[in-house]
Amino acid sequence: MTEVASLITPLEARPLKNTICLFDVDGTLTLARQAASPEIITLLSALRHKCAIGFVGGSDLIKQQEQLGTPSLPVTALFDFCFAENGLTAYRMGKLLMGNSFIEWLGEEKYQDLVNFCLVYVAGLKLPIKRGTFVEFRNGMINVSPIGRNASIAERNAYETYDKEHNIRRDFVLALKEKFPNNGLTYSIGGKISFDVFPTGWDKTYCLKHLEEEKAVSGVEYTTIHFFGDKTFKGGNDYEIYEDKRTVGHTVGSPEDTIRILKELFEL
């Protein structure tokens, strides 16, 4: 991956060197848990010749590789900055940066209390269907899914509609906030079937610290940070970075929206 990155124009030599475009993944670059289209991959490659590009998502890098990478190219070679788990796992030009750990921050005892509560709560839910993997441990957070992350694409779509009507995830989050009021945790609904739980401040704005450090690495200062996301409403997992004063936020409804806006902004 380092070899591929070495063929890319250095960040400091891009025509718009002080600009970077950051993208959410599900609903922004791809349909939820599906692979990116050839059209958007081609457009991102063209954009990369003008400015830096990166993605920031709550999922781990394995899932982002499945959606954005190819069998022959790692996702870390296709983007200048790769921020998995909101930037808790971060790559710059194919090289791993310093990370952080949710479980070390919270502690094993509090972590088990949190997970046990989630599993008991899920056990008490009566839903149209349930599958498997209700709590997924990640480096910087846990992901909680009432239906289970093993649901198929069709089942995810059906659950999203059901959840909008019955507010399953919203009520689950409210119960967690009531049970653990002093744990310093943030609950962020994203995607179609789940929500993330992480330390307050470890939302998607966490990745911006890596961009701020770029000036000391290459001399590039990102004075314009475009962020594209679909869950930009309050409580959505794009809200904090969308509202952050350091970014220029763009709300999209689909990958097609993202393509349209990029073409307008950068004359691609």
Tab-separated table of C-alpha atoms in Angstrom:
chain	number	residue	atom	x	y	z
A	1	MET	CA	0.000	0.000	0.000
A	2	THR	CA	2.923	2.330	0.676
A	3	GLU	CA	4.179	1.699	-2.850
A	4	VAL	CA	0.831	2.744	-4.332
A	5	ALA	CA	0.689	5.846	-2.147
A	6	SER	CA	4.142	6.861	-3.366
A	7	LEU	CA	2.769	7.186	-6.926
A	8	ILE	CA	0.174	9.744	-5.841
A	9	THR	CA	0.888	13.475	-6.069
A	10	PRO	CA	2.156	14.633	-2.652
A	11	LEU	CA	-0.398	16.499	-0.560
A	12	GLU	CA	1.627	19.703	-0.681
A	13	ALA	CA	1.703	19.616	-4.514
A	14	ARG	CA	-2.075	19.402	-5.116
A	15	PRO	CA	-3.629	22.430	-6.906
A	16	LEU	CA	-6.005	22.951	-3.942
A	17	LYS	CA	-3.504	21.888	-1.317
A	18	ASN	CA	-5.304	23.599	1.570
A	19	THR	CA	-8.597	21.841	0.806
A	20	ILE	CA	-9.696	18.357	1.799
A	21	CYS	CA	-12.961	16.530	1.185
A	22	LEU	CA	-14.055	14.133	3.933
A	23	PHE	CA	-16.837	11.639	3.324
A	24	ASP	CA	-19.092	9.529	5.470
A	25	VAL	CA	-19.393	6.030	3.974
A	26	ASP	CA	-22.894	4.479	4.220
A	27	GLY	CA	-25.480	6.637	2.472
A	28	THR	CA	-22.827	9.042	1.197
A	29	LEU	CA	-20.274	7.101	-0.861
A	30	THR	CA	-22.206	3.814	-0.906
A	31	LEU	CA	-25.609	2.406	-0.168
A	32	ALA	CA	-25.645	0.945	3.346
A	33	ARG	CA	-23.139	-1.946	3.615
A	34	GLN	CA	-22.837	-2.168	-0.171
A	35	ALA	CA	-19.875	-1.573	-2.461
A	36	ALA	CA	-19.182	1.815	-4.006
A	37	SER	CA	-20.137	2.217	-7.658
A	38	PRO	CA	-17.438	2.489	-10.347
A	39	GLU	CA	-18.738	6.006	-11.084
A	40	ILE	CA	-18.053	7.346	-7.611
A	41	ILE	CA	-14.644	5.649	-7.390
A	42	THR	CA	-13.658	7.243	-10.707
A	43	LEU	CA	-14.911	10.646	-9.563
A	44	LEU	CA	-12.973	10.418	-6.295
A	45	SER	CA	-9.822	9.571	-8.228
A	46	ALA	CA	-10.292	12.698	-10.356
A	47	LEU	CA	-10.954	14.784	-7.244
A	48	ARG	CA	-7.770	13.469	-5.665
A	49	HIS	CA	-5.786	15.143	-8.427
A	50	LYS	CA	-7.126	18.496	-7.190
A	51	CYS	CA	-7.219	18.170	-3.411
A	52	ALA	CA	-6.837	15.687	-0.577
A	53	ILE	CA	-9.631	13.184	0.043
A	54	GLY	CA	-10.541	11.024	3.008
A	55	PHE	CA	-13.370	9.080	4.569
A	56	VAL	CA	-14.538	8.904	8.166
A	57	GLY	CA	-16.856	6.144	9.321
A	58	GLY	CA	-17.872	4.366	12.492
A	59	SER	CA	-17.178	0.880	11.133
A	60	ASP	CA	-13.846	-0.898	11.327
A	61	LEU	CA	-11.404	-0.852	8.425
A	62	ILE	CA	-12.346	-4.374	7.304
A	63	LYS	CA	-15.888	-3.271	6.458
A	64	GLN	CA	-14.632	-0.119	4.741
A	65	GLN	CA	-12.265	-2.211	2.645
A	66	GLU	CA	-15.229	-4.341	1.558
A	67	GLN	CA	-17.187	-1.252	0.499
A	68	LEU	CA	-14.527	1.074	-0.900
A	69	GLY	CA	-11.506	-1.052	-1.738
A	70	THR	CA	-10.935	-3.705	-4.383
A	71	PRO	CA	-9.370	-7.176	-4.272
A	72	SER	CA	-6.186	-5.717	-5.774
A	73	LEU	CA	-6.136	-2.303	-4.036
A	74	PRO	CA	-6.457	-1.628	-0.310
A	75	VAL	CA	-8.759	1.229	0.622
A	76	THR	CA	-5.787	2.914	2.312
A	77	ALA	CA	-4.256	3.387	-1.153
A	78	LEU	CA	-7.397	4.948	-2.647
A	79	PHE	CA	-7.769	7.740	-0.075
A	80	ASP	CA	-5.179	10.094	1.410
A	81	PHE	CA	-6.742	9.803	4.857
A	82	CYS	CA	-8.688	6.781	6.113
A	83	PHE	CA	-10.489	7.269	9.405
A	84	ALA	CA	-12.067	4.038	10.614
A	85	GLU	CA	-14.034	4.072	13.877
A	86	ASN	CA	-14.286	7.885	13.707
A	87	GLY	CA	-10.510	8.201	13.430
A	88	LEU	CA	-9.580	5.976	16.376
A	89	THR	CA	-7.931	3.856	13.693
A	90	ALA	CA	-6.356	6.231	11.184
A	91	TYR	CA	-4.160	5.984	8.078
A	92	ARG	CA	-2.321	8.771	6.270
A	93	MET	CA	-1.029	7.991	2.780
A	94	GLY	CA	-1.184	4.265	3.529
A	95	LYS	CA	0.607	4.435	6.886
A	96	LEU	CA	-1.020	3.733	10.251
A	97	LEU	CA	-1.196	6.642	12.701
A	98	MET	CA	-1.409	6.551	16.498
A	99	GLY	CA	-4.747	5.141	17.693
A	100	ASN	CA	-6.807	4.914	20.878
A	101	SER	CA	-8.820	2.271	22.741
A	102	PHE	CA	-12.398	2.423	24.060
A	103	ILE	CA	-11.993	-0.458	26.495
A	104	GLU	CA	-8.823	0.995	28.019
A	105	TRP	CA	-10.632	4.301	28.482
A	106	LEU	CA	-13.780	2.798	30.058
A	107	GLY	CA	-12.325	-0.150	31.989
A	108	GLU	CA	-13.344	-3.798	31.904
A	109	GLU	CA	-15.886	-3.660	34.739
A	110	LYS	CA	-17.851	-0.714	33.327
A	111	TYR	CA	-17.562	-2.208	29.855
A	112	GLN	CA	-19.154	-5.468	30.994
A	113	ASP	CA	-21.940	-3.595	32.807
A	114	LEU	CA	-22.688	-1.723	29.574
A	115	VAL	CA	-22.670	-4.810	27.350
A	116	ASN	CA	-24.725	-6.881	29.795
A	117	PHE	CA	-27.388	-4.171	29.940
A	118	CYS	CA	-27.538	-4.033	26.142
A	119	LEU	CA	-27.934	-7.800	25.805
A	120	VAL	CA	-30.675	-7.946	28.434
A	121	TYR	CA	-32.484	-5.050	26.750
A	122	VAL	CA	-32.300	-6.750	23.346
A	123	ALA	CA	-33.603	-9.977	24.887
A	124	GLY	CA	-36.695	-8.097	26.029
A	125	LEU	CA	-37.483	-6.648	22.597
A	126	LYS	CA	-40.150	-8.226	20.427
A	127	LEU	CA	-39.307	-7.397	16.809
A	128	PRO	CA	-40.560	-8.777	13.474
A	129	ILE	CA	-37.228	-10.626	13.155
A	130	LYS	CA	-33.899	-10.936	14.983
A	131	ARG	CA	-30.608	-12.211	13.640
A	132	GLY	CA	-27.152	-12.322	15.269
A	133	THR	CA	-24.354	-10.044	16.551
A	134	PHE	CA	-26.300	-7.588	18.667
A	135	VAL	CA	-23.187	-5.968	20.189
A	136	GLU	CA	-20.045	-5.572	18.094
A	137	PHE	CA	-16.835	-4.559	19.862
A	138	ARG	CA	-14.587	-2.164	17.971
A	139	ASN	CA	-11.361	-0.454	18.917
A	140	GLY	CA	-12.945	2.924	19.616
A	141	MET	CA	-16.562	2.062	20.425
A	142	ILE	CA	-19.245	-0.599	20.534
A	143	ASN	CA	-21.964	-0.879	17.906
A	144	VAL	CA	-25.377	-2.004	19.136
A	145	SER	CA	-28.030	-3.435	16.820
A	146	PRO	CA	-31.487	-4.466	18.087
A	147	ILE	CA	-32.072	-6.672	15.037
A	148	GLY	CA	-28.460	-7.917	14.815
A	149	ARG	CA	-25.712	-7.051	12.366
A	150	ASN	CA	-26.074	-10.390	10.567
A	151	ALA	CA	-29.314	-9.185	8.960
A	152	SER	CA	-29.437	-9.267	5.163
A	153	ILE	CA	-29.729	-6.146	3.020
A	154	ALA	CA	-33.473	-6.709	2.564
A	155	GLU	CA	-33.932	-7.283	6.296
A	156	ARG	CA	-31.966	-4.117	7.083
A	157	ASN	CA	-34.167	-2.059	4.768
A	158	ALA	CA	-37.326	-3.486	6.322
A	159	TYR	CA	-36.031	-2.856	9.832
A	160	GLU	CA	-35.156	0.762	9.034
A	161	THR	CA	-38.781	1.379	8.068
A	162	TYR	CA	-39.994	-0.399	11.218
A	163	ASP	CA	-37.579	1.576	13.409
A	164	LYS	CA	-38.746	4.906	12.020
A	165	GLU	CA	-42.296	4.014	13.013
A	166	HIS	CA	-41.594	2.436	16.410
A	167	ASN	CA	-38.435	4.340	17.516
A	168	ILE	CA	-36.681	1.206	18.776
A	169	ARG	CA	-33.183	2.676	18.599
A	170	ARG	CA	-34.247	6.025	20.029
A	171	ASP	CA	-35.853	4.386	23.066
A	172	PHE	CA	-32.851	2.052	23.502
A	173	VAL	CA	-30.539	5.075	23.649
A	174	LEU	CA	-32.802	6.815	26.158
A	175	ALA	CA	-32.694	3.724	28.384
A	176	LEU	CA	-28.891	3.649	28.236
A	177	LYS	CA	-28.631	7.329	29.128
A	178	GLU	CA	-30.883	6.746	32.138
A	179	LYS	CA	-28.943	3.659	33.270
A	180	PHE	CA	-25.444	5.125	32.779
A	181	PRO	CA	-25.767	8.903	33.327
A	182	ASN	CA	-22.192	9.422	34.530
A	183	ASN	CA	-20.123	7.217	32.236
A	184	GLY	CA	-19.168	10.050	29.854
A	185	LEU	CA	-20.590	8.202	26.861
A	186	THR	CA	-22.209	9.438	23.657
A	187	TYR	CA	-24.852	7.441	21.758
A	188	SER	CA	-25.077	8.074	18.034
A	189	ILE	CA	-27.667	6.562	15.693
A	190	GLY	CA	-26.298	5.747	12.242
A	191	GLY	CA	-26.961	3.510	9.283
A	192	LYS	CA	-30.172	1.495	9.093
A	193	ILE	CA	-30.046	-0.923	12.023
A	194	SER	CA	-27.700	0.202	14.788
A	195	PHE	CA	-26.173	2.911	16.955
A	196	ASP	CA	-22.653	3.571	18.231
A	197	VAL	CA	-21.565	4.032	21.843
A	198	PHE	CA	-18.274	5.829	22.491
A	199	PRO	CA	-16.620	8.299	24.886
A	200	THR	CA	-17.917	11.848	24.554
A	201	GLY	CA	-15.643	13.669	22.111
A	202	TRP	CA	-14.826	10.476	20.201
A	203	ASP	CA	-17.430	11.230	17.530
A	204	LYS	CA	-16.386	11.942	13.937
A	205	THR	CA	-14.798	15.258	14.967
A	206	TYR	CA	-12.053	13.100	16.516
A	207	CYS	CA	-10.545	12.652	13.059
A	208	LEU	CA	-9.991	16.389	12.692
A	209	LYS	CA	-7.099	16.237	15.149
A	210	HIS	CA	-5.177	14.192	12.578
A	211	LEU	CA	-5.795	16.840	9.917
A	212	GLU	CA	-4.622	19.578	12.263
A	213	GLU	CA	-1.359	17.681	12.729
A	214	GLU	CA	-0.713	17.668	8.956
A	215	LYS	CA	0.911	21.112	9.063
A	216	ALA	CA	3.762	19.725	11.136
A	217	VAL	CA	4.159	16.748	8.771
A	218	SER	CA	4.003	18.259	5.276
A	219	GLY	CA	3.497	21.980	5.882
A	220	VAL	CA	-0.090	21.748	4.607
A	221	GLU	CA	-2.753	23.484	6.671
A	222	TYR	CA	-6.301	22.463	5.823
A	223	THR	CA	-8.189	25.738	5.914
A	224	THR	CA	-11.164	24.309	3.982
A	225	ILE	CA	-12.561	20.958	5.121
A	226	HIS	CA	-15.625	19.847	3.176
A	227	PHE	CA	-17.628	17.145	4.934
A	228	PHE	CA	-20.317	15.096	3.185
A	229	GLY	CA	-22.774	13.008	5.197
A	230	ASP	CA	-26.349	11.764	5.315
A	231	LYS	CA	-27.016	11.536	9.075
A	232	THR	CA	-26.405	15.231	9.790
A	233	PHE	CA	-29.479	15.689	11.996
A	234	LYS	CA	-29.116	16.018	15.781
A	235	GLY	CA	-28.549	12.519	17.154
A	236	GLY	CA	-27.206	11.265	13.820
A	237	ASN	CA	-23.607	10.093	13.650
A	238	ASP	CA	-22.631	12.864	11.196
A	239	TYR	CA	-24.129	15.685	13.266
A	240	GLU	CA	-21.104	16.778	15.302
A	241	ILE	CA	-18.647	17.003	12.417
A	242	TYR	CA	-21.292	18.561	10.152
A	243	GLU	CA	-21.910	21.314	12.725
A	244	ASP	CA	-18.249	21.786	13.675
A	245	LYS	CA	-16.938	25.278	12.924
A	246	ARG	CA	-13.859	23.769	11.267
A	247	THR	CA	-15.871	22.127	8.491
A	248	VAL	CA	-18.090	23.103	5.579
A	249	GLY	CA	-20.992	20.668	5.878
A	250	HIS	CA	-22.958	19.130	3.008
A	251	THR	CA	-26.039	16.994	3.655
A	252	VAL	CA	-26.635	14.290	1.050
A	253	GLY	CA	-29.443	11.815	0.569
A	254	SER	CA	-27.559	9.279	-1.526
A	255	PRO	CA	-24.253	8.630	-3.335
A	256	GLU	CA	-25.852	10.280	-6.383
A	257	ASP	CA	-26.249	13.468	-4.355
A	258	THR	CA	-22.571	13.310	-3.431
A	259	ILE	CA	-21.599	12.953	-7.093
A	260	ARG	CA	-23.773	15.902	-8.096
A	261	ILE	CA	-22.367	18.225	-5.433
A	262	LEU	CA	-18.756	17.266	-6.164
A	263	LYS	CA	-19.231	17.960	-9.859
A	264	GLU	CA	-20.698	21.376	-9.066
A	265	LEU	CA	-18.063	22.350	-6.500
A	266	PHE	CA	-14.966	21.142	-8.317
A	267	GLU	CA	-16.026	21.185	-11.985
A	268	LEU	CA	-15.325	17.467	-12.409
